[in-house]
Amino acid sequence: MRAGQPRPPAARLWRRLWAFTLAALVAVWLALMASAYYTGVHEVEEITDGQLQSVARLLATLPLPTPAQAPASLPPPHQGAARYAPTLHAVVWEHGQVRWDPGGWADRLPLHDAVGWHTVVVAHQGTLATWRWYVLDTGGRRVAVGVDTRRHAALGRDIAEHIVRPALVLLPLLALLLAWALRRGLAPLGELARALQRFDPDTGQGLPPQQRYSELERVRAALHALVQRLHALWQRERRFTADVAHELRSPLTAIVWQARLARTQPGSAAAQQALLALEHEALRAGDTLTQLLALARADAPGAQPPEPVELLALAREVAQACAAVFDPPRPVPEVQGDALVVTARPTLLRLALRNLLDNALRHNPPGTRVAVRVQRQPDGDVVCQVLDDGGATTAAETRAADRGGLGVGLTLVQRIAEHEGARLERLGPPPPWRTAYQLRWPAA
């Protein structure tokens, strides 16, 4: 759809259901009509066969009139019963000679030696037609009784019409009742939609109350759970944004003051010291932005897929890289443990370990012992621990811990852990360690 063009109105669900239901009803009606027709034809054939057999038995036992005694013609059947009183034709032989044949059928029927049912095509009154005959032989007398089968289809259609016609008459009324019932039945869904329009996403208030119907209640419960997860996500994003803003405000403020100091005292030792501090704070702010960019890229759709990662080898690589960035270089943290493998994205996992090790090295005095432990817990969980014996970190981080925050570095680690199916935990380690964080993966 081109920009600026109005969107077409949304289709109504009840109309779609109504159309499908009517289509199903019409299909059932057509199937009923076909079934009634074929059932009617079959029943008419069976009834006609019974009539033929009864008339043949009757003619085989009754005395036959002489040609002089036979009536010249019979009165026509009653008009209303004409289709249910078919015209039967009969031929009677006695001792091989035609005894009675009012219709002149004896020479046209190839039935002299056959006993039982026969379906033959013969000409009658100048028209070829399919006839049904029954032949009975009592020894001295042979009787053949037949009827034109074209009446079977007519009676089958008549039976089908009598069965289906009421349904056809009631179909429009049924369509109207279905439309009314569907609109009434889907009314609670419309009420739920209108209630959701009053929902306030900022406060999480205004969700619809508990529904009377189980299907709608499941939808409401799912929406309620989704809103709770989104609300928690929004709160976490707000805390993360606040941590990032706080982390960036400190170096930016320091950059401003050091730049003013260098401008007001050009060429002095204080100006040189201010420029060094300005460089340090700019690098600090740039490092924070680099981490945020790395997290955004790794978390973007189509990014690197999870793959098996050996924690011990990754920890050794990250430990050497973190120690080398300091001037002078710090001792490489100890890396010990088992060669355990987890499924994660190496880029994100490397960033998480880098933040944990950087916190332990940067916020402790030189000479602080830092170690990484990779091991499997007794319950089967895999943990990667970062420990140091340098005590508390900076005052800013201590205040963040007191108010429940993590600082931007640990917040990044927490988000990465959630993405990679792990948990970030702060431990109370035994001596000589004073600070410990760990990433924990549940047992597979």
Short mmCIF file of C-alpha atoms in Angstrom, two decimals:
data_model
loop_
_atom_site.label_atom_id
_atom_site.label_comp_id
_atom_site.label_asym_id
_atom_site.label_seq_id
_atom_site.Cartn_x
_atom_site.Cartn_y
_atom_site.Cartn_z
CA MET A 1 0.00 0.00 0.00
CA ARG A 2 1.32 3.43 -0.94
CA ALA A 3 2.01 5.99 1.74
CA GLY A 4 -0.87 8.35 2.30
CA GLN A 5 -3.51 5.97 1.00
CA PRO A 6 -6.25 5.13 3.51
CA ARG A 7 -6.25 1.60 4.84
CA PRO A 8 -9.23 -0.50 3.82
CA PRO A 9 -11.67 -1.24 6.64
CA ALA A 10 -10.94 -4.41 8.57
CA ALA A 11 -13.13 -7.41 7.82
CA ARG A 12 -15.69 -8.49 10.39
CA LEU A 13 -14.96 -11.80 12.07
CA TRP A 14 -18.64 -12.66 12.52
CA ARG A 15 -19.24 -12.23 8.79
CA ARG A 16 -16.39 -14.58 7.99
CA LEU A 17 -17.76 -17.17 10.43
CA TRP A 18 -21.25 -16.64 9.01
CA ALA A 19 -20.03 -17.19 5.43
CA PHE A 20 -18.16 -20.38 6.34
CA THR A 21 -21.15 -21.69 8.30
CA LEU A 22 -23.54 -20.99 5.43
CA ALA A 23 -21.17 -22.67 3.00
CA ALA A 24 -21.08 -25.71 5.26
CA LEU A 25 -24.88 -25.72 5.48
CA VAL A 26 -25.27 -25.49 1.70
CA ALA A 27 -22.77 -28.34 1.26
CA VAL A 28 -24.71 -30.44 3.78
CA TRP A 29 -27.97 -29.54 2.01
CA LEU A 30 -26.57 -30.64 -1.38
CA ALA A 31 -25.24 -33.87 0.12
CA LEU A 32 -28.66 -34.48 1.74
CA MET A 33 -30.40 -33.91 -1.57
CA ALA A 34 -28.09 -36.31 -3.42
CA SER A 35 -28.40 -38.91 -0.68
CA ALA A 36 -32.20 -38.55 -0.64
CA TYR A 37 -32.36 -38.93 -4.43
CA TYR A 38 -30.24 -42.06 -4.57
CA THR A 39 -31.98 -43.50 -1.51
CA GLY A 40 -35.38 -42.77 -3.10
CA VAL A 41 -34.39 -44.46 -6.37
CA HIS A 42 -33.09 -47.49 -4.48
CA GLU A 43 -36.22 -47.77 -2.35
CA VAL A 44 -38.48 -47.39 -5.40
CA GLU A 45 -36.58 -50.16 -7.14
CA GLU A 46 -37.02 -52.45 -4.16
CA ILE A 47 -40.73 -51.59 -3.86
CA THR A 48 -41.24 -52.18 -7.59
CA ASP A 49 -39.46 -55.52 -7.40
CA GLY A 50 -41.79 -56.48 -4.58
CA GLN A 51 -44.82 -55.45 -6.63
CA LEU A 52 -43.61 -57.46 -9.62
CA GLN A 53 -43.01 -60.54 -7.49
CA SER A 54 -46.42 -60.25 -5.77
CA VAL A 55 -48.30 -59.85 -9.08
CA ALA A 56 -46.39 -62.78 -10.61
CA ARG A 57 -47.28 -65.04 -7.67
CA LEU A 58 -50.90 -63.93 -7.91
CA LEU A 59 -51.09 -64.65 -11.66
CA ALA A 60 -49.43 -68.03 -11.11
CA THR A 61 -52.25 -69.20 -8.80
CA LEU A 62 -55.44 -67.51 -10.07
CA PRO A 63 -57.55 -68.86 -12.93
CA LEU A 64 -57.15 -66.72 -16.01
CA PRO A 65 -60.15 -65.35 -17.90
CA THR A 66 -60.77 -66.33 -21.51
CA PRO A 67 -60.25 -63.64 -24.15
CA ALA A 68 -64.00 -63.21 -24.32
CA GLN A 69 -64.23 -62.71 -20.56
CA ALA A 70 -61.33 -60.22 -20.33
CA PRO A 71 -62.42 -56.57 -20.11
CA ALA A 72 -61.62 -54.43 -23.13
CA SER A 73 -60.02 -51.72 -20.98
CA LEU A 74 -59.58 -50.64 -17.38
CA PRO A 75 -60.47 -47.22 -15.96
CA PRO A 76 -57.45 -44.93 -15.50
CA PRO A 77 -55.92 -44.71 -12.00
CA HIS A 78 -56.77 -41.82 -9.70
CA GLN A 79 -54.74 -38.77 -10.67
CA GLY A 80 -53.16 -38.29 -7.24
CA ALA A 81 -51.97 -41.89 -7.05
CA ALA A 82 -50.84 -42.22 -10.68
CA ARG A 83 -47.11 -42.14 -10.00
CA TYR A 84 -47.47 -44.64 -7.14
CA ALA A 85 -49.71 -46.99 -9.21
CA PRO A 86 -47.46 -47.97 -12.14
CA THR A 87 -48.80 -49.78 -15.18
CA LEU A 88 -47.67 -53.41 -15.03
CA HIS A 89 -47.49 -55.65 -18.08
CA ALA A 90 -47.81 -59.41 -17.82
CA VAL A 91 -47.44 -62.48 -20.07
CA VAL A 92 -48.63 -65.96 -19.04
CA TRP A 93 -47.59 -69.22 -20.70
CA GLU A 94 -49.20 -72.61 -20.02
CA HIS A 95 -47.38 -75.73 -21.20
CA GLY A 96 -45.20 -73.62 -23.48
CA GLN A 97 -48.08 -71.80 -25.16
CA VAL A 98 -49.02 -68.18 -24.66
CA ARG A 99 -52.09 -68.20 -22.50
CA TRP A 100 -52.52 -64.52 -21.73
CA ASP A 101 -50.73 -61.55 -23.36
CA PRO A 102 -52.86 -58.34 -23.45
CA GLY A 103 -49.89 -56.13 -24.46
CA GLY A 104 -48.33 -58.37 -27.08
CA TRP A 105 -45.03 -58.79 -25.23
CA ALA A 106 -44.44 -62.49 -25.80
CA ASP A 107 -42.61 -62.12 -29.10
CA ARG A 108 -40.41 -59.22 -27.85
CA LEU A 109 -39.12 -60.75 -24.63
CA PRO A 110 -36.08 -63.04 -24.59
CA LEU A 111 -37.28 -64.57 -21.33
CA HIS A 112 -38.66 -67.98 -22.31
CA ASP A 113 -36.02 -70.01 -20.50
CA ALA A 114 -34.89 -67.59 -17.76
CA VAL A 115 -36.38 -67.45 -14.26
CA GLY A 116 -35.87 -64.54 -11.89
CA TRP A 117 -35.10 -60.83 -12.38
CA HIS A 118 -34.21 -59.28 -15.73
CA THR A 119 -33.40 -55.75 -16.88
CA VAL A 120 -33.79 -55.45 -20.65
CA VAL A 121 -34.07 -52.71 -23.23
CA VAL A 122 -37.08 -53.21 -25.49
CA ALA A 123 -39.23 -51.02 -27.73
CA HIS A 124 -42.68 -50.10 -26.56
CA GLN A 125 -44.98 -47.78 -28.45
CA GLY A 126 -42.11 -46.80 -30.76
CA THR A 127 -39.68 -45.86 -27.93
CA LEU A 128 -36.72 -47.80 -26.59
CA ALA A 129 -36.82 -47.99 -22.81
CA THR A 130 -35.29 -49.99 -19.98
CA TRP A 131 -37.74 -52.45 -18.45
CA ARG A 132 -37.62 -54.49 -15.28
CA TRP A 133 -39.15 -58.01 -15.55
CA TYR A 134 -39.71 -60.82 -13.11
CA VAL A 135 -40.26 -64.38 -14.41
CA LEU A 136 -41.87 -67.12 -12.24
CA ASP A 137 -42.22 -70.77 -13.30
CA THR A 138 -44.55 -73.09 -11.34
CA GLY A 139 -44.06 -76.08 -13.59
CA GLY A 140 -47.17 -75.90 -15.77
CA ARG A 141 -47.46 -72.15 -15.85
CA ARG A 142 -44.83 -69.46 -16.50
CA VAL A 143 -45.55 -65.83 -15.64
CA ALA A 144 -43.56 -62.68 -16.63
CA VAL A 145 -44.45 -59.30 -15.10
CA GLY A 146 -42.64 -56.07 -16.12
CA VAL A 147 -42.63 -52.31 -15.58
CA ASP A 148 -40.95 -49.30 -17.21
CA THR A 149 -37.99 -48.21 -15.01
CA ARG A 150 -38.16 -44.54 -16.06
CA ARG A 151 -40.58 -43.99 -13.23
CA HIS A 152 -37.82 -44.87 -10.72
CA ALA A 153 -35.90 -41.65 -11.37
CA ALA A 154 -39.12 -39.60 -11.23
CA LEU A 155 -40.09 -41.11 -7.90
CA GLY A 156 -36.52 -40.65 -6.58
CA ARG A 157 -36.66 -36.94 -7.44
CA ASP A 158 -40.09 -36.69 -5.83
CA ILE A 159 -38.83 -38.25 -2.58
CA ALA A 160 -35.72 -36.03 -2.58
CA GLU A 161 -37.84 -32.91 -3.09
CA HIS A 162 -40.15 -33.86 -0.23
CA ILE A 163 -37.18 -34.37 2.06
CA VAL A 164 -35.07 -31.36 1.03
CA ARG A 165 -37.74 -28.77 0.25
CA PRO A 166 -38.40 -27.87 3.92
CA ALA A 167 -34.65 -27.38 4.47
CA LEU A 168 -34.46 -25.15 1.39
CA VAL A 169 -37.37 -23.05 2.62
CA LEU A 170 -35.84 -22.72 6.09
CA LEU A 171 -32.32 -21.89 4.80
CA PRO A 172 -32.85 -18.08 4.59
CA LEU A 173 -34.38 -18.04 8.08
CA LEU A 174 -31.49 -20.15 9.35
CA ALA A 175 -28.99 -17.71 7.78
CA LEU A 176 -30.59 -14.78 9.59
CA LEU A 177 -30.63 -16.67 12.89
CA LEU A 178 -26.97 -17.60 12.42
CA ALA A 179 -25.98 -13.99 11.77
CA TRP A 180 -27.81 -12.89 14.92
CA ALA A 181 -26.33 -15.74 17.00
CA LEU A 182 -22.76 -15.08 15.82
CA ARG A 183 -22.98 -11.37 16.54
CA ARG A 184 -24.41 -12.05 19.98
CA GLY A 185 -21.87 -14.81 20.65
CA LEU A 186 -18.89 -12.62 19.68
CA ALA A 187 -20.13 -9.61 21.66
CA PRO A 188 -17.91 -10.47 24.70
CA LEU A 189 -14.89 -10.32 22.39
CA GLY A 190 -15.84 -6.79 21.38
CA GLU A 191 -16.27 -5.84 25.05
CA LEU A 192 -12.78 -7.22 25.77
CA ALA A 193 -11.34 -5.15 22.90
CA ARG A 194 -13.01 -1.98 24.19
CA ALA A 195 -11.70 -2.68 27.68
CA LEU A 196 -8.17 -3.07 26.32
CA GLN A 197 -8.45 0.33 24.67
CA ARG A 198 -8.73 1.84 28.15
CA PHE A 199 -5.48 0.21 29.27
CA ASP A 200 -2.73 2.60 30.38
CA PRO A 201 0.67 1.11 29.42
CA ASP A 202 2.61 3.56 31.60
CA THR A 203 0.96 2.52 34.84
CA GLY A 204 -0.16 -0.99 33.89
CA GLN A 205 -3.68 -0.10 35.06
CA GLY A 206 -6.96 -0.61 33.25
CA LEU A 207 -6.70 -4.25 32.24
CA PRO A 208 -10.12 -5.88 31.74
CA PRO A 209 -11.57 -7.82 34.68
CA GLN A 210 -11.90 -11.58 34.80
CA GLN A 211 -14.01 -12.92 31.93
CA ARG A 212 -16.98 -15.26 32.20
CA TYR A 213 -15.90 -17.48 29.34
CA SER A 214 -12.82 -19.68 29.57
CA GLU A 215 -11.54 -18.84 26.07
CA LEU A 216 -11.65 -15.10 26.71
CA GLU A 217 -10.24 -15.61 30.21
CA ARG A 218 -7.22 -17.37 28.72
CA VAL A 219 -6.73 -14.43 26.35
CA ARG A 220 -7.08 -11.96 29.23
CA ALA A 221 -4.64 -13.92 31.40
CA ALA A 222 -2.12 -14.10 28.55
CA LEU A 223 -2.44 -10.35 27.96
CA HIS A 224 -2.05 -9.70 31.68
CA ALA A 225 1.14 -11.79 31.79
CA LEU A 226 2.43 -10.04 28.67
CA VAL A 227 1.74 -6.61 30.17
CA GLN A 228 3.54 -7.58 33.36
CA ARG A 229 6.59 -8.75 31.39
CA LEU A 230 6.56 -5.58 29.29
CA HIS A 231 6.17 -3.41 32.37
CA ALA A 232 9.12 -5.16 34.02
CA LEU A 233 11.09 -4.72 30.80
CA TRP A 234 10.27 -1.01 30.71
CA GLN A 235 11.32 -0.60 34.31
CA ARG A 236 14.58 -2.42 33.63
CA GLU A 237 15.23 -0.28 30.55
CA ARG A 238 14.59 2.87 32.58
CA ARG A 239 17.03 1.73 35.26
CA PHE A 240 19.55 0.83 32.60
CA THR A 241 19.13 4.24 30.95
CA ALA A 242 19.58 5.94 34.31
CA ASP A 243 22.74 3.91 35.00
CA VAL A 244 24.16 4.77 31.58
CA ALA A 245 23.33 8.45 32.04
CA HIS A 246 24.98 8.45 35.47
CA GLU A 247 28.03 6.62 34.10
CA LEU A 248 28.42 9.08 31.24
CA ARG A 249 27.67 12.21 33.28
CA SER A 250 30.73 11.76 35.51
CA PRO A 251 33.38 11.66 32.73
CA LEU A 252 31.62 14.36 30.72
CA THR A 253 31.51 16.66 33.75
CA ALA A 254 35.17 15.95 34.46
CA ILE A 255 36.02 16.68 30.80
CA VAL A 256 34.31 20.09 31.05
CA TRP A 257 36.14 21.09 34.25
CA GLN A 258 39.53 19.84 33.09
CA ALA A 259 39.12 21.66 29.76
CA ARG A 260 38.33 24.91 31.61
CA LEU A 261 41.36 24.40 33.84
CA ALA A 262 43.64 23.83 30.85
CA ARG A 263 42.20 26.91 29.11
CA THR A 264 42.62 29.21 32.10
CA GLN A 265 46.20 28.09 32.88
CA PRO A 266 47.82 27.38 29.49
CA GLY A 267 51.34 25.96 29.55
CA SER A 268 51.39 25.27 33.30
CA ALA A 269 51.90 21.93 35.00
CA ALA A 270 48.28 22.03 36.17
CA ALA A 271 47.18 22.44 32.54
CA GLN A 272 49.22 19.41 31.52
CA GLN A 273 47.69 17.40 34.36
CA ALA A 274 44.23 18.58 33.32
CA LEU A 275 44.82 17.49 29.73
CA LEU A 276 45.90 14.03 30.91
CA ALA A 277 42.77 13.80 33.05
CA LEU A 278 40.66 15.01 30.12
CA GLU A 279 42.12 12.27 27.93
CA HIS A 280 41.45 9.66 30.60
CA GLU A 281 37.82 10.69 31.05
CA ALA A 282 37.23 10.84 27.27
CA LEU A 283 38.58 7.31 26.94
CA ARG A 284 36.34 6.23 29.80
CA ALA A 285 33.25 7.70 28.13
CA GLY A 286 34.28 6.20 24.79
CA ASP A 287 34.73 2.78 26.39
CA THR A 288 31.23 2.94 27.82
CA LEU A 289 29.76 3.88 24.44
CA THR A 290 31.78 1.09 22.77
CA GLN A 291 30.29 -1.46 25.15
CA LEU A 292 26.78 -0.19 24.52
CA LEU A 293 27.35 -0.36 20.77
CA ALA A 294 28.70 -3.91 21.04
CA LEU A 295 25.66 -4.97 23.04
CA ALA A 296 23.28 -3.36 20.52
CA ARG A 297 24.99 -5.07 17.58
CA ALA A 298 25.09 -8.46 19.25
CA ASP A 299 21.44 -8.16 20.27
CA ALA A 300 20.22 -7.05 16.83
CA PRO A 301 18.09 -9.39 14.66
CA GLY A 302 20.19 -11.62 12.45
CA ALA A 303 23.23 -11.30 14.71
CA GLN A 304 25.62 -14.10 15.56
CA PRO A 305 23.69 -17.28 16.47
CA PRO A 306 24.43 -19.21 19.68
CA GLU A 307 27.15 -21.84 19.41
CA PRO A 308 29.15 -24.09 21.77
CA VAL A 309 31.69 -22.02 23.73
CA GLU A 310 34.43 -23.42 25.95
CA LEU A 311 34.39 -21.18 29.02
CA LEU A 312 37.94 -21.89 30.21
CA ALA A 313 39.60 -20.97 26.89
CA LEU A 314 37.42 -17.87 26.55
CA ALA A 315 38.26 -16.78 30.10
CA ARG A 316 42.03 -17.09 29.42
CA GLU A 317 41.69 -14.99 26.27
CA VAL A 318 39.69 -12.25 28.01
CA ALA A 319 41.97 -12.22 31.08
CA GLN A 320 45.08 -11.56 28.97
CA ALA A 321 43.32 -8.83 26.99
CA CYS A 322 42.05 -7.04 30.11
CA ALA A 323 45.45 -7.05 31.85
CA ALA A 324 47.21 -5.64 28.77
CA VAL A 325 45.13 -2.44 28.53
CA PHE A 326 46.52 -0.98 31.78
CA ASP A 327 49.57 1.25 31.91
CA PRO A 328 51.63 -0.25 33.38
CA PRO A 329 50.09 -3.69 32.56
CA ARG A 330 48.46 -5.51 35.46
CA PRO A 331 49.21 -9.15 36.29
CA VAL A 332 47.08 -11.53 34.23
CA PRO A 333 44.21 -12.86 36.38
CA GLU A 334 44.40 -16.51 37.37
CA VAL A 335 42.15 -18.78 35.28
CA GLN A 336 41.44 -22.24 36.67
CA GLY A 337 38.79 -24.89 36.36
CA ASP A 338 37.38 -27.43 33.97
CA ALA A 339 36.98 -27.23 30.20
CA LEU A 340 33.18 -26.86 30.29
CA VAL A 341 31.10 -25.93 27.27
CA VAL A 342 27.93 -23.80 27.20
CA THR A 343 25.78 -22.68 24.30
CA ALA A 344 26.03 -18.91 23.89
CA ARG A 345 27.12 -16.14 21.55
CA PRO A 346 30.90 -15.69 21.95
CA THR A 347 30.76 -11.93 21.33
CA LEU A 348 28.30 -11.29 24.15
CA LEU A 349 29.96 -13.75 26.51
CA ARG A 350 33.36 -12.15 25.89
CA LEU A 351 31.86 -8.72 26.63
CA ALA A 352 30.35 -9.96 29.91
CA LEU A 353 33.59 -11.49 31.15
CA ARG A 354 35.51 -8.39 30.10
CA ASN A 355 33.24 -6.18 32.20
CA LEU A 356 33.54 -8.42 35.25
CA LEU A 357 37.33 -8.58 35.00
CA ASP A 358 37.65 -4.87 34.18
CA ASN A 359 35.63 -3.98 37.29
CA ALA A 360 37.83 -6.22 39.43
CA LEU A 361 41.07 -4.74 38.02
CA ARG A 362 40.08 -1.11 37.58
CA HIS A 363 38.35 -0.50 40.93
CA ASN A 364 41.05 -2.14 43.07
CA PRO A 365 44.63 -1.02 43.77
CA PRO A 366 47.53 -2.52 41.80
CA GLY A 367 48.61 -5.87 43.17
CA THR A 368 45.05 -7.01 43.82
CA ARG A 369 44.68 -10.73 43.23
CA VAL A 370 42.01 -11.49 40.63
CA ALA A 371 40.94 -15.00 39.61
CA VAL A 372 38.48 -16.74 37.31
CA ARG A 373 37.01 -20.13 38.26
CA VAL A 374 35.09 -22.34 35.79
CA GLN A 375 33.50 -25.35 37.41
CA ARG A 376 30.42 -27.53 37.63
CA GLN A 377 28.32 -27.31 40.77
CA PRO A 378 27.00 -30.39 42.63
CA ASP A 379 23.52 -29.72 41.24
CA GLY A 380 24.87 -29.82 37.67
CA ASP A 381 24.90 -26.06 37.04
CA VAL A 382 27.90 -24.56 35.22
CA VAL A 383 29.39 -21.42 36.83
CA CYS A 384 32.05 -18.94 35.81
CA GLN A 385 33.23 -16.94 38.85
CA VAL A 386 35.28 -13.73 38.91
CA LEU A 387 36.86 -13.13 42.34
CA ASP A 388 39.18 -10.53 43.83
CA ASP A 389 40.68 -9.85 47.28
CA GLY A 390 40.83 -6.05 46.94
CA GLY A 391 37.70 -5.29 48.94
CA ALA A 392 35.08 -2.68 48.10
CA THR A 393 34.98 -0.86 44.80
CA THR A 394 34.54 2.85 44.22
CA ALA A 395 32.21 4.96 46.32
CA ALA A 396 29.91 5.49 43.34
CA GLU A 397 29.53 1.74 42.86
CA THR A 398 29.02 1.26 46.58
CA ARG A 399 26.16 3.80 46.50
CA ALA A 400 24.73 2.03 43.45
CA ALA A 401 24.83 -1.29 45.29
CA ASP A 402 23.15 0.28 48.30
CA ARG A 403 20.24 1.53 46.20
CA GLY A 404 19.94 -1.77 44.29
CA GLY A 405 21.66 -0.60 41.10
CA LEU A 406 24.48 -2.37 39.33
CA GLY A 407 26.32 0.35 37.44
CA VAL A 408 26.52 0.30 33.69
CA GLY A 409 29.15 -2.45 33.54
CA LEU A 410 27.30 -4.91 35.73
CA THR A 411 23.98 -3.94 34.14
CA LEU A 412 25.44 -4.93 30.78
CA VAL A 413 26.58 -8.23 32.28
CA GLN A 414 23.12 -8.86 33.70
CA ARG A 415 21.44 -8.20 30.36
CA ILE A 416 23.91 -10.43 28.54
CA ALA A 417 23.33 -13.21 31.08
CA GLU A 418 19.57 -13.03 30.51
CA HIS A 419 20.08 -13.21 26.75
CA GLU A 420 22.37 -16.22 27.04
CA GLY A 421 20.22 -18.23 29.44
CA ALA A 422 22.36 -17.56 32.52
CA ARG A 423 22.06 -15.62 35.79
CA LEU A 424 24.39 -12.99 37.25
CA GLU A 425 24.85 -13.56 40.98
CA ARG A 426 26.88 -11.74 43.62
CA LEU A 427 28.42 -14.08 46.18
CA GLY A 428 29.70 -13.80 49.70
CA PRO A 429 33.01 -15.63 49.05
CA PRO A 430 35.17 -17.23 51.74
CA PRO A 431 38.53 -15.63 52.67
CA PRO A 432 40.83 -14.52 51.16
CA TRP A 433 38.33 -13.37 48.54
CA ARG A 434 36.28 -10.29 49.34
CA THR A 435 34.25 -9.73 46.15
CA ALA A 436 32.84 -12.36 43.78
CA TYR A 437 30.41 -12.40 40.88
CA GLN A 438 29.40 -15.45 38.91
CA LEU A 439 27.52 -16.37 35.75
CA ARG A 440 25.43 -19.50 36.32
CA TRP A 441 24.00 -21.70 33.56
CA PRO A 442 21.33 -24.23 34.63
CA ALA A 443 22.12 -27.90 34.13
CA ALA A 444 21.20 -29.11 30.64
#
